[in-house]
Coordinates of C-alpha atoms in Angstrom, one line a residue:
M781 CA 6.8 146.0 65.1
R782 CA 10.7 145.6 64.9
Q783 CA 12.2 143.2 62.2
Q784 CA 14.3 141.8 64.8
S785 CA 11.3 140.1 66.6
H786 CA 9.3 139.5 63.3
D787 CA 11.1 136.3 62.4
C788 CA 10.1 134.7 66.1
L789 CA 6.5 135.5 65.3
K790 CA 6.1 133.8 62.2
I791 CA 3.5 131.1 62.1
Q792 CA 2.6 128.9 59.3
S793 CA -1.2 128.0 60.3
T794 CA -3.8 128.4 63.0
G795 CA -6.9 127.0 64.5
W796 CA -8.7 129.8 62.3
G797 CA -7.4 127.8 59.1
I798 CA -5.6 131.0 57.8
D799 CA -2.0 131.9 57.2
M800 CA -0.6 135.0 59.2
H801 CA 2.7 136.7 59.3
S802 CA 2.4 137.0 63.5
F803 CA -0.4 136.8 66.1
L804 CA 0.5 140.4 67.1
E805 CA -0.1 141.4 63.4
K806 CA -3.4 139.7 63.6
L807 CA -4.6 141.4 67.1
H808 CA -3.6 144.6 65.4
K809 CA -6.2 143.8 62.1
D810 CA -8.6 142.5 64.6
H811 CA -8.3 146.4 66.2
G812 CA -8.6 147.9 62.9
N813 CA -12.1 146.0 62.5
L814 CA -13.1 146.6 65.8
E815 CA -12.5 150.2 65.1
K816 CA -14.7 150.2 62.1
I817 CA -17.3 148.5 64.2
L818 CA -17.2 151.1 66.9
A819 CA -17.4 153.9 64.2
L820 CA -20.5 152.4 62.8
L821 CA -21.9 151.7 66.1
S822 CA -21.2 155.5 67.0
L823 CA -22.8 156.7 63.9
Q824 CA -25.8 155.0 64.5
L825 CA -26.3 156.5 68.0
D826 CA -25.6 159.9 66.8
H827 CA -28.9 159.3 64.4
F828 CA -30.7 157.8 67.1
F829 CA -30.2 160.2 69.6
A830 CA -30.4 163.1 67.2
G831 CA -33.9 161.6 66.1
R832 CA -32.8 160.8 62.8
E833 CA -33.8 157.5 61.1
S834 CA -31.7 154.9 62.8
N835 CA -31.5 150.9 62.1
F836 CA -32.0 149.1 65.5
D837 CA -31.5 145.4 63.9
L838 CA -28.2 147.1 62.7
K839 CA -27.2 148.0 66.0
I840 CA -28.3 144.8 67.6
E841 CA -26.1 143.1 65.1
L842 CA -22.8 145.1 65.9
M843 CA -23.5 144.1 69.6
E844 CA -23.9 140.6 68.7
Y845 CA -20.5 140.8 66.3
L846 CA -18.7 142.1 69.5
E847 CA -20.0 139.5 71.7
T848 CA -19.4 136.6 69.3
Y849 CA -15.9 137.7 68.4
A850 CA -14.2 140.2 70.4
D851 CA -15.5 138.9 73.9
Q852 CA -15.4 134.8 72.7
G853 CA -12.4 135.1 70.2
H854 CA -9.9 138.0 70.0
H855 CA -10.1 138.6 74.1
P856 CA -9.3 134.8 74.8
L857 CA -6.3 134.9 72.2
E858 CA -5.0 138.3 73.9
N859 CA -5.5 136.8 77.5
L860 CA -3.4 133.6 76.4
I861 CA -0.4 135.9 74.9
F862 CA -0.7 138.1 78.4
N863 CA -0.2 135.0 80.5
T864 CA 2.6 133.5 78.3
A865 CA 4.3 137.3 78.5
R866 CA 4.2 137.2 82.2
K867 CA 7.2 135.2 83.3
H868 CA 9.5 138.2 81.4
L869 CA 7.3 140.7 83.0
D870 CA 8.1 143.0 86.1
A871 CA 5.3 143.9 88.7
D872 CA 4.5 147.0 87.1
Q873 CA 4.3 145.4 83.7
Q874 CA 2.2 142.7 85.1
E875 CA -0.3 144.8 86.8
L876 CA -0.8 146.1 83.3
M877 CA -1.4 142.6 81.8
D878 CA -4.1 142.5 84.9
R879 CA -5.7 145.6 84.1
L880 CA -6.1 144.8 80.3
Q881 CA -7.6 141.3 81.6
S882 CA -9.9 142.7 84.3
Q883 CA -11.4 145.1 81.2
H884 CA -11.8 142.3 79.3
E885 CA -14.2 140.8 81.7
S886 CA -15.9 144.3 82.3
L887 CA -16.2 144.6 78.5
V888 CA -18.3 141.1 78.4
Q889 CA -20.9 142.4 81.0
L890 CA -21.1 146.0 79.4
T891 CA -21.5 144.6 76.0
R892 CA -24.1 142.0 77.2
K893 CA -25.9 144.9 78.9
F894 CA -26.1 147.3 76.2
R895 CA -27.3 144.6 73.5
Q896 CA -30.2 143.6 75.8
S897 CA -31.1 147.3 76.1
L898 CA -31.3 147.8 72.7
E899 CA -33.5 144.8 72.4
N900 CA -35.7 145.7 74.8
V901 CA -36.2 149.1 73.1
L902 CA -36.7 147.3 69.8
Q903 CA -39.2 145.0 71.2
G904 CA -41.4 148.0 73.0
G905 CA -40.1 148.2 76.0
V906 CA -39.7 151.4 77.9
M907 CA -36.1 153.0 78.5
P908 CA -35.4 156.7 79.1
R909 CA -33.3 157.7 76.1
D910 CA -30.9 159.6 78.3
E911 CA -30.0 156.4 80.2
L912 CA -29.9 154.3 77.1
E913 CA -27.7 157.0 75.4
V914 CA -25.4 156.9 78.6
Q915 CA -24.8 153.1 78.1
G916 CA -24.2 153.7 74.5
R917 CA -21.8 156.5 74.6
E918 CA -19.7 154.9 77.6
F919 CA -19.7 151.6 76.0
V920 CA -18.2 152.9 72.9
A921 CA -15.5 155.1 74.8
L922 CA -14.4 152.4 77.0
Q923 CA -13.9 150.0 74.3
R924 CA -11.7 152.7 72.6
Q925 CA -9.5 153.4 75.6
H926 CA -9.0 149.9 75.6
L927 CA -7.8 149.3 72.3
D928 CA -5.6 152.5 72.9
L929 CA -4.2 151.0 75.7
E930 CA -3.3 147.8 74.3
E931 CA -2.0 149.3 71.2
S932 CA 0.4 151.7 72.8
E933 CA 1.7 149.6 75.7
A934 CA 0.6 146.1 75.8
F935 CA 1.5 145.4 72.1
P936 CA 5.1 147.0 72.2
L937 CA 5.6 145.3 75.7
I938 CA 5.1 141.9 74.3
D939 CA 6.7 142.2 71.2
S940 CA 9.9 143.4 73.3
V941 CA 9.7 140.2 75.6
M942 CA 8.4 137.0 74.1
T943 CA 10.7 134.5 72.8
A944 CA 10.0 131.6 69.6
E945 CA 9.3 129.4 72.6
D946 CA 6.8 131.5 73.7
W947 CA 4.9 131.9 70.5
R948 CA 5.1 128.2 70.0
E949 CA 3.3 127.7 73.2
V950 CA 0.9 130.1 72.3
A951 CA 0.0 128.5 68.6
A952 CA -0.1 125.1 70.7
N953 CA -3.4 126.5 72.7
I954 CA -4.5 129.0 70.4
P955 CA -8.5 129.2 70.7
A956 CA -10.2 128.2 67.5
H957 CA -12.9 131.1 66.8
D958 CA -13.5 132.5 63.4
D959 CA -14.6 136.2 63.0
P960 CA -18.0 135.9 61.7
V961 CA -17.8 139.4 59.8
F962 CA -14.1 139.9 58.3
E963 CA -12.9 136.2 58.0
S964 CA -15.6 133.7 57.7
P965 CA -18.7 135.7 56.9
D966 CA -22.1 134.3 58.1
K967 CA -24.4 136.6 55.7
V968 CA -27.5 135.5 57.3
R969 CA -26.9 136.0 60.8
F970 CA -25.2 139.6 60.3
Y971 CA -27.4 140.4 57.0
N972 CA -27.9 144.0 58.2
L973 CA -24.2 144.5 58.8
F974 CA -23.2 143.1 55.4
E975 CA -25.8 145.2 53.6
Y976 CA -24.2 148.3 54.9
L977 CA -20.7 147.3 54.8
S978 CA -21.4 146.7 51.2
N979 CA -23.5 149.8 50.3
A980 CA -20.4 151.4 51.8
E981 CA -17.8 150.4 49.6

């Protein structure tokens, strides 16, 4: 992030109840956490599809985290920022915002579908292993492609066009939604995930 725009992004506090330097820094940090979750999910899928021991409860908690925070907290904040930036963008740049917001909607459906598939298998339902693998691999790949597109194109563009007034508008409308793993830990709901992260440290 360039220094000349950094001062425009200074925020004293947010609906999350935490201090942070900028919304873009917050989103970048979220992306780092999401990469950790996707890497762990990918590892668990590798174990399962190779016939090795795999923790289904952990996989379902990973999907619940993505539903609870990525889809309900992180993406709504990005959508708010994308919409605020639109007035500064040309047609091609607005198309990029449209594409990302459309991906947000698609990822909600893919997350729910794969979580339900995992829960069905855990409860004794019958589903071809190769079909479950295709769902899982596609989900992880699309999530990573989406994060890469935001990091490489959307965030630098937003950083270059957003004004201090734009960021005040974002701050006034920010969705209040805590991260239940990395900010406001819910160690009951995400017991298996916290156990894994604790043992990995």
